[in-house]
CSV table of C-alpha atoms and ligand atoms in Angstrom, one decimal:
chain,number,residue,atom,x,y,z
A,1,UNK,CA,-26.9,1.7,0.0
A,2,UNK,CA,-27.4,-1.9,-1.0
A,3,UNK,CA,-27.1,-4.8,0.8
A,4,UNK,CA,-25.6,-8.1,0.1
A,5,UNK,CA,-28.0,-11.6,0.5
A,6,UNK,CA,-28.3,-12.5,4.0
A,7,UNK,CA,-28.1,-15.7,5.4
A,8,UNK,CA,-29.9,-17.3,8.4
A,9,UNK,CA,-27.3,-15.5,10.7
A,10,UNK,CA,-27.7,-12.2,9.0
A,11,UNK,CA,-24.3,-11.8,7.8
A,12,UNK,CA,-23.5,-11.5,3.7
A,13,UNK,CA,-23.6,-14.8,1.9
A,14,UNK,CA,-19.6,-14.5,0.4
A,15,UNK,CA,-18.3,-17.2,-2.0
A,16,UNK,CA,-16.6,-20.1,-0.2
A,17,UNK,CA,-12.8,-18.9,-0.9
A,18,UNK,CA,-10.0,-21.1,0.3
A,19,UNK,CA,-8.9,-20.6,3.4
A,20,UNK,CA,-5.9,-17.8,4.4
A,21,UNK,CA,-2.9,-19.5,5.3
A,22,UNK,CA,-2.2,-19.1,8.7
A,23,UNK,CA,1.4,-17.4,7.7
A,24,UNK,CA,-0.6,-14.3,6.4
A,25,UNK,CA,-1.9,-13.7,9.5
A,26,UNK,CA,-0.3,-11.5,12.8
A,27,UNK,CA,-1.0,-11.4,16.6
A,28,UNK,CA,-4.1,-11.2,18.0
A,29,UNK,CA,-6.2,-7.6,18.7
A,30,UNK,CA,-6.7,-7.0,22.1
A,31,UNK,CA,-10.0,-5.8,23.6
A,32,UNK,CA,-10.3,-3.0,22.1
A,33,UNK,CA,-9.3,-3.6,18.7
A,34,UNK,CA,-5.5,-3.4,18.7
A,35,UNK,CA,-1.8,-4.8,19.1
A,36,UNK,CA,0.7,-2.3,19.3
A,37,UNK,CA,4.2,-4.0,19.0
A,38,UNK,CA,7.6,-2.9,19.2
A,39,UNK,CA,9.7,-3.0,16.2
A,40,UNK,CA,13.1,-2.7,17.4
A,41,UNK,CA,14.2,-0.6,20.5
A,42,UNK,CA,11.7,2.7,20.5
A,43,UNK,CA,10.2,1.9,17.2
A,44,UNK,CA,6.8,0.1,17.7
A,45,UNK,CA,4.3,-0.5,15.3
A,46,UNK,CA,0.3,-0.4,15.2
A,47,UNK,CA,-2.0,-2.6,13.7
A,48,UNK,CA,-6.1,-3.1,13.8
A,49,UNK,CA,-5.3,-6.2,11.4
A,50,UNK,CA,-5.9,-4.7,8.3
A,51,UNK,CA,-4.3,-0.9,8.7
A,52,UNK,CA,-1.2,-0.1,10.2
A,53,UNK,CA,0.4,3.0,11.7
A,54,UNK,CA,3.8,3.3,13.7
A,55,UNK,CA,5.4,5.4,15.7
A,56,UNK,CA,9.0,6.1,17.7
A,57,UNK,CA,9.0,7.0,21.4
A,58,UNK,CA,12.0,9.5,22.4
A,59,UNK,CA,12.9,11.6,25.5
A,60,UNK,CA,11.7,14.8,23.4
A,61,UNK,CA,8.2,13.6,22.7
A,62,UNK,CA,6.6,10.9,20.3
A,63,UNK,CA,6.9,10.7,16.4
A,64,UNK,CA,4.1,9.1,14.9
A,65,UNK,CA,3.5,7.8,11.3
A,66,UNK,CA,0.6,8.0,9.4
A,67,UNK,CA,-2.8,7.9,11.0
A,68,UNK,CA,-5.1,5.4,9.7
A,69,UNK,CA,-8.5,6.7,11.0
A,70,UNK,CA,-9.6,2.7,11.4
A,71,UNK,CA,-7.4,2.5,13.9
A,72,UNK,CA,-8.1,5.7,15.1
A,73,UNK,CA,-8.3,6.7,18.7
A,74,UNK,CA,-6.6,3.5,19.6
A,75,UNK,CA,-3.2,5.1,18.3
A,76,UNK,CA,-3.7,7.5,21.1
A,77,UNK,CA,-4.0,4.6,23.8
A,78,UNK,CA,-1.2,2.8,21.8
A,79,UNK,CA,0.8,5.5,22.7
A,80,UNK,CA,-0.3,6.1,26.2
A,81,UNK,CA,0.3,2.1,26.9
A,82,UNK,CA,3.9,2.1,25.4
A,83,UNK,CA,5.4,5.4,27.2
A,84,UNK,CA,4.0,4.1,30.7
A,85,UNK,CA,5.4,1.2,30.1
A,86,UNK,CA,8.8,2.7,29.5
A,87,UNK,CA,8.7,5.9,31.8
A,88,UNK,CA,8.8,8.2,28.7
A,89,UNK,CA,6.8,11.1,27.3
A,90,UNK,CA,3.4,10.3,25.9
A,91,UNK,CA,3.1,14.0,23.8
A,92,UNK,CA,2.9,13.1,20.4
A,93,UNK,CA,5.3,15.9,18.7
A,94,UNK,CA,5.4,15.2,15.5
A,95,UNK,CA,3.5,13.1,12.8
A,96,UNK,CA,4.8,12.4,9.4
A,97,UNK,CA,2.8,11.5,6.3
A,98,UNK,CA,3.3,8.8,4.1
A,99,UNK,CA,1.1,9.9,1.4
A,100,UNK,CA,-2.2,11.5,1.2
A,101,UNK,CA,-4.7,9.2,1.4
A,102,UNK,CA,-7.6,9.4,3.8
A,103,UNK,CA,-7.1,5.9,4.8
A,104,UNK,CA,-3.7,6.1,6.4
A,105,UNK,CA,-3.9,9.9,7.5
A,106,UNK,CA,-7.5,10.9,8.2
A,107,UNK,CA,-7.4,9.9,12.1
A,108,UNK,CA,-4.4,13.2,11.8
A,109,UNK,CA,-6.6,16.0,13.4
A,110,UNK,CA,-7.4,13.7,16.9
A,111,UNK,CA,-3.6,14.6,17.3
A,112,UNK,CA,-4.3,19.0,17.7
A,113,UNK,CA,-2.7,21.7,15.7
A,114,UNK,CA,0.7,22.1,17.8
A,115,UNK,CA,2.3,18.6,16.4
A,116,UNK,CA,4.6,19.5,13.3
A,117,UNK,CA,3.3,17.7,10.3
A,118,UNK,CA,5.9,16.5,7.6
A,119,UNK,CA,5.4,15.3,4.1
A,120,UNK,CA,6.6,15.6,0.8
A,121,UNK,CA,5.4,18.5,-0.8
A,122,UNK,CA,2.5,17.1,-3.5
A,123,UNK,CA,1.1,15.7,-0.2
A,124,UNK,CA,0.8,19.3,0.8
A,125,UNK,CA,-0.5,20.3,-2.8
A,126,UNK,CA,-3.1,17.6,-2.7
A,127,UNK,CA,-4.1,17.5,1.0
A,128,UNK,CA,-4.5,21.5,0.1
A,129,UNK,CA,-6.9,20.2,-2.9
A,130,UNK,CA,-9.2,17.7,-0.4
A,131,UNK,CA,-9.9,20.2,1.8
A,132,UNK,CA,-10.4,17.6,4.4
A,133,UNK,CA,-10.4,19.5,8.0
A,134,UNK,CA,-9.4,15.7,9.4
A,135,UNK,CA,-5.6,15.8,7.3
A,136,UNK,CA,-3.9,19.2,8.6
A,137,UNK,CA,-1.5,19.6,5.7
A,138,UNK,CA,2.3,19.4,6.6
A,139,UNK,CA,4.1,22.8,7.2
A,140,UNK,CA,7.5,20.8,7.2
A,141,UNK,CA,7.7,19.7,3.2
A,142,UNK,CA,10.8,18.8,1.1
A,143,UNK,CA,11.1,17.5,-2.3
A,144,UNK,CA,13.3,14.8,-2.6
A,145,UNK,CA,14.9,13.9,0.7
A,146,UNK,CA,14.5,14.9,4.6
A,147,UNK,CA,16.3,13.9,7.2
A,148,UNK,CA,13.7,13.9,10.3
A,149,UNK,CA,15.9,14.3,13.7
A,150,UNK,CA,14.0,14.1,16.9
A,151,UNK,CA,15.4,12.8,20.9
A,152,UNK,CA,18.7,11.3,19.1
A,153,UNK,CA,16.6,9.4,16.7
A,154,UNK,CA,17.3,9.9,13.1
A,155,UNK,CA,14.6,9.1,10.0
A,156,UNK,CA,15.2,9.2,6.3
A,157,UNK,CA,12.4,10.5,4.4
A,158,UNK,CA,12.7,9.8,0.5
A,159,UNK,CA,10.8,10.2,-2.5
A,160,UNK,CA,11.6,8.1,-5.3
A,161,UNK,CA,9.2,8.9,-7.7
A,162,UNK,CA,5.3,8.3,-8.1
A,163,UNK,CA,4.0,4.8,-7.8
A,164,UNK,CA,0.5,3.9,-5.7
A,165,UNK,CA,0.3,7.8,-5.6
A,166,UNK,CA,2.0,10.8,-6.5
A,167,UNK,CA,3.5,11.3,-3.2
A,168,UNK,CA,4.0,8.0,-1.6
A,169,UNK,CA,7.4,8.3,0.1
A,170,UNK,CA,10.3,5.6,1.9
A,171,UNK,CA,10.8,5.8,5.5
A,172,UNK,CA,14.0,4.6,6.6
A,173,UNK,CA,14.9,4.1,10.4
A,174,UNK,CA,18.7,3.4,9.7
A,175,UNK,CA,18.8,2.9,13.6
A,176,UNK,CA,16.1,0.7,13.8
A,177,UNK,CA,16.9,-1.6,11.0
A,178,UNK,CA,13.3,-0.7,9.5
A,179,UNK,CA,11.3,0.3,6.2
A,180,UNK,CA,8.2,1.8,5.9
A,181,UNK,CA,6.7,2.1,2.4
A,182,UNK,CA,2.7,2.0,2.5
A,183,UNK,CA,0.2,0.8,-0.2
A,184,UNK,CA,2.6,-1.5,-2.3
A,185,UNK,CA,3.0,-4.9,-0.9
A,186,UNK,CA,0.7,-6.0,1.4
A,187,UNK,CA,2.1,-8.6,3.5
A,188,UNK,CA,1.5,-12.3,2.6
A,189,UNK,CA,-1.7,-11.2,0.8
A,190,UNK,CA,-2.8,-10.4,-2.7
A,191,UNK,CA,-2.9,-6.7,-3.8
A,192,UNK,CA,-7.1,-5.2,-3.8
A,193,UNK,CA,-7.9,-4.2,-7.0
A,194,UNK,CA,-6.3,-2.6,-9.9
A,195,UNK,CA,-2.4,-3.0,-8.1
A,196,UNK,CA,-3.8,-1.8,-5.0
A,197,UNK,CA,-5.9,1.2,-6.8
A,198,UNK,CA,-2.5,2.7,-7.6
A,199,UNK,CA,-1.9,5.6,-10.3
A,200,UNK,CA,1.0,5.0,-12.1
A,201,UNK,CA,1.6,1.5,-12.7
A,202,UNK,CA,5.1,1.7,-14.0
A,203,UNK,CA,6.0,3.2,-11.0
A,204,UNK,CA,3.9,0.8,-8.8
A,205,UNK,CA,5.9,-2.1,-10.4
A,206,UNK,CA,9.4,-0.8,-9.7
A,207,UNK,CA,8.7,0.4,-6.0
A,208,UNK,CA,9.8,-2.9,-4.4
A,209,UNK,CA,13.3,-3.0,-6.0
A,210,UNK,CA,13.6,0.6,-4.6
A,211,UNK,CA,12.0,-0.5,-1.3
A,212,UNK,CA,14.7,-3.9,-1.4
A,213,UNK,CA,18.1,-1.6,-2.5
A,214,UNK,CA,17.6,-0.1,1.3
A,215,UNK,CA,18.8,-1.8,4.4
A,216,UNK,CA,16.3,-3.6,6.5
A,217,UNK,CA,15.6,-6.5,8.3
A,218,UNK,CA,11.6,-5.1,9.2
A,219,UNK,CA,9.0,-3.9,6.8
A,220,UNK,CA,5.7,-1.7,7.7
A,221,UNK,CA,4.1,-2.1,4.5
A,222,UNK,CA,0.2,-0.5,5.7
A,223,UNK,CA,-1.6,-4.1,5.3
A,224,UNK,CA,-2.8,-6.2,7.0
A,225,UNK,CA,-1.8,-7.4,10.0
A,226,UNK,CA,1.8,-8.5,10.1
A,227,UNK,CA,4.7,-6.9,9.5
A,228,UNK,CA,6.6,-7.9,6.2
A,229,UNK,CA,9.9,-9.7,5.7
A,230,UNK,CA,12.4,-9.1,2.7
A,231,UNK,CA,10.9,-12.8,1.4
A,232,UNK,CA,7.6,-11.2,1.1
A,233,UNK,CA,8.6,-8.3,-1.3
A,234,UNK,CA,10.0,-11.0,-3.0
A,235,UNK,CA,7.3,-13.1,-3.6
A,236,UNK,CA,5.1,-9.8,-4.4
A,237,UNK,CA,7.6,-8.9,-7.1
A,238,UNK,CA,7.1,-12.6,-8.6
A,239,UNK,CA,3.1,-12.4,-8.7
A,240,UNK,CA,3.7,-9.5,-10.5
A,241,UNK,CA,6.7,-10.2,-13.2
A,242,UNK,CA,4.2,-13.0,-13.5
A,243,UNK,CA,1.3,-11.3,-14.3
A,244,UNK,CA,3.2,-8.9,-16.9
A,245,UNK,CA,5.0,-11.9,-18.4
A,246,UNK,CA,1.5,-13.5,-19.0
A,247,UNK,CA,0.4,-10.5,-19.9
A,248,UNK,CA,2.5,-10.3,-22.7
A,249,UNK,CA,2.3,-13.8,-23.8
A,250,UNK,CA,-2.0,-13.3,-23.6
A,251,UNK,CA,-1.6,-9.8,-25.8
A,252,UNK,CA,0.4,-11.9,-28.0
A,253,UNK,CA,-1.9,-14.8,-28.7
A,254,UNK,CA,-5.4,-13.7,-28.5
A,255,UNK,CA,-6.7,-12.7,-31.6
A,256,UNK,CA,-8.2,-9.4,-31.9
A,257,UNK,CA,-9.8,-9.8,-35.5
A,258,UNK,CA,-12.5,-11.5,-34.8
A,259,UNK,CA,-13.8,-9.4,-31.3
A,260,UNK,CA,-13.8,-6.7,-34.0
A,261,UNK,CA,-15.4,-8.2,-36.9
A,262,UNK,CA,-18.4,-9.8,-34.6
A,263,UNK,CA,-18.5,-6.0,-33.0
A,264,UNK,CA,-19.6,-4.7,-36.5
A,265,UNK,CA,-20.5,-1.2,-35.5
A,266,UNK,CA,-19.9,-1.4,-32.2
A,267,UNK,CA,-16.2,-0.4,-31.7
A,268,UNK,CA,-16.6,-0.3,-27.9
A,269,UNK,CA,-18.1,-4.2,-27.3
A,270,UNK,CA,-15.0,-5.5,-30.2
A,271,UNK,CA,-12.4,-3.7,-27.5
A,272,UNK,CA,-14.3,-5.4,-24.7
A,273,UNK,CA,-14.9,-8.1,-25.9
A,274,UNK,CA,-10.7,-8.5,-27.0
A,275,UNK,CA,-9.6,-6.7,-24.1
A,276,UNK,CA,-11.8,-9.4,-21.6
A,277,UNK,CA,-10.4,-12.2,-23.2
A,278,UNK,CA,-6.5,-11.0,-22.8
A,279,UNK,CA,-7.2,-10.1,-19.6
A,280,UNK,CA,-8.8,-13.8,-18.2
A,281,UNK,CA,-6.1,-16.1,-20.4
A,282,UNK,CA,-3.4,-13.6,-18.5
A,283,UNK,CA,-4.7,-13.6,-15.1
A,284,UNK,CA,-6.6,-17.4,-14.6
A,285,UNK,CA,-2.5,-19.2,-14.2
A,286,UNK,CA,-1.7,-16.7,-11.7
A,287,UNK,CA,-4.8,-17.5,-9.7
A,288,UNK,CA,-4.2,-20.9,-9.8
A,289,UNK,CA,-0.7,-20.6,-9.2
A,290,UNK,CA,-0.7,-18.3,-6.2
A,291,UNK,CA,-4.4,-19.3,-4.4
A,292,UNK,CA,-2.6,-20.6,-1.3
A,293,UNK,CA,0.5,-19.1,-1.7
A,294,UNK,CA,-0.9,-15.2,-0.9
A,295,UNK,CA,-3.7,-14.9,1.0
A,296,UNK,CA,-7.1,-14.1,-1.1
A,297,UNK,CA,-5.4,-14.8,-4.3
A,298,UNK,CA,-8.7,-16.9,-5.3
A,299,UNK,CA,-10.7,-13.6,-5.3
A,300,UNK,CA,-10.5,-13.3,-9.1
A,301,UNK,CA,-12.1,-9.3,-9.4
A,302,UNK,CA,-8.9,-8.7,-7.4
A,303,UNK,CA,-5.6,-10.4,-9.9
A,304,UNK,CA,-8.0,-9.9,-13.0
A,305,UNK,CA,-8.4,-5.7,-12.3
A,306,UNK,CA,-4.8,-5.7,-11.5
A,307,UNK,CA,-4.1,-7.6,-14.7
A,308,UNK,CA,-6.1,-5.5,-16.6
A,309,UNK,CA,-4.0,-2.4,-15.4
A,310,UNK,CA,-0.6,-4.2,-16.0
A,311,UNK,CA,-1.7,-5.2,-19.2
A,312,UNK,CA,-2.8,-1.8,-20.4
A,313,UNK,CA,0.6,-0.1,-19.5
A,314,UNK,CA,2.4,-2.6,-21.1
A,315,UNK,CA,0.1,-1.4,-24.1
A,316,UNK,CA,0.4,1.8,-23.5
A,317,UNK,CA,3.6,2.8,-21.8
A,318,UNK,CA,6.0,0.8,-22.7
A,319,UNK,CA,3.9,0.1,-26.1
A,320,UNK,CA,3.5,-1.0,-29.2
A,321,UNK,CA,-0.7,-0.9,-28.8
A,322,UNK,CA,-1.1,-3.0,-31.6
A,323,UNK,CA,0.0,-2.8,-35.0
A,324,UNK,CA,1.4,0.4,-37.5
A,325,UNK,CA,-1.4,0.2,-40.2
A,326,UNK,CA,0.3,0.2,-43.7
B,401,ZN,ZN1,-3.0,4.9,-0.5
């Protein structure tokens, strides 16, 4: 492990970044780490200000979803707070994946073996993979849609293809006037890096018009610690259809030629060296344009990896790479 400089105080030295605007921010944590809010009705929603988890109380017992393991045993005393408060079951019944990852499900096995576990079925395949004893795979699995039924309550699972992973899925609460889609948009803040370490960028960029064509007023988007309005896909989907269109216009006018020639043998250091330039004339406008605007926009590594990614598919994917020698 390596350490960071130290200041007199002992904490890392970081860069001096502008501050986060206030609007990117949600309610305070209580004393133990938390805010557990309600969403609508018997929806309520989980945050330690940087993960979030939710979960529906209901006269048959309490569906949870996801299990970030940051938040950890405070989804348990989440729970326990809500149902005394209402005079309703606190046995946690069934849990329901959003995708694989260890960071949203990993605080699964605190909940026992007898709650039914749902997900699609390449969460299965790859949770079967891991091998990680703290994300039980799902017995309940389906492949495009499952319609989740528990206490009168009704869910729509969906898969819509890949995007941040294989497997992420849409949760619709059509009774609660809520989406939950995980890993995409973070709300009023900047993606981390490369889109939000997503796999298939493609898919990545077309998620929020997928996430939009449902019916919602509420969005519990995973990050950070706010829930997300319908404005806030929107301005995610514009720092991205920014990034690809300066992308495109970067690919366009940087000239490869000369990365190459002053490479001489070295293939690799011309393709950095090309590659580095696209990437900072794409990505320095949308810094500028958008420090302010989403929250930690001004940490470059973050807008230039993502860049980078977006600027590669649109190589590679939708092509051409470059040029058809004669
Ligand atoms: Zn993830």
């Amino acid at each position: 492990m390596t350490s960071p400089a130290s200041g007199a105080s002992g904490a890392p030295d970081l860069p001096d970044y502008a501050p986060i605007p206030r609007s990117a921010l949600g309610p305070a944590l209580n004393d133990q780490g938390y805010y557990v809010g309600r969403v609508e009705r018997n929806l309520y929603w989980v945050t330690d200000g940087v993960y979030q988890s939710a979960f529906l109380t209901t006269p048959d017992g309490v569906v949870l979803f996801d299990a970030p393991p940051s938040i950890g045993g405070n989804l348990r005393r989440a729970v326990d707070e809500i149902a005394a408060a209402n005079g309703v079951t606190n046995t946690v019944t069934h849990l329901v994946y959003s995708h694989h990852h260890a960071d949203h499900g990993a605080a699964s096995s605190l909940f026992g073996g007898d709650v039914i576990r749902i997900g699609h079925e390449e969460t299965r395949r790859l949770l079967l993979r891991d091998g990680d004893p703290s994300r039980p795979v799902p017995e309940v699995t389906f492949a495009d849609r499952y319609t989740l039924e528990v206490g009168g309550e009704r869910v729509e699972l969906a898969w819509h293809g890949s995007n941040h992973s294989p497997d992420n899925i849409y949760i619709h609460f059509p009774g609660h006037d809520t989406l939950m889609f995980i890993d995409v948009v973070n709300a009023g803040w900047v993606p981390i890096y490369n889109l939000n370490l997503s796999e298939d960028v493609i898919g990545y960029m077309g998620a929020p018009a997928i996430a939009l064509s449902y019916p919602w007023t509420h969005f519990i988007p995973g990050h950070l610690g706010r829930l997300a309005t319908r404005d806030d896909v929107a301005v995610h989907q514009a720092y991205i259809a920014d990034i690809e269109a300066s992308s495109r216009e970067a690919l366009a006018s940087v000239n490869p030629v000369p990365y190459y020639v002053a490479g001489g043998e070295n293939a690799w250091a011309g393709v950095k060296g090309h590659l580095d330039a696209v990437t900072e004339r794409a990505a320095a406008p949308i810094i500028a344009k958008y420090t302010g605007v989403l929250a930690a926009a001004d940490i470059e590594v973050f807008t230039l990896t993502t860049t980078f990614q977006i600027m590669q598919s649109l190589r590679l994917d939708r092509g051409p790479s470059g040029p058809v020698h004669p």
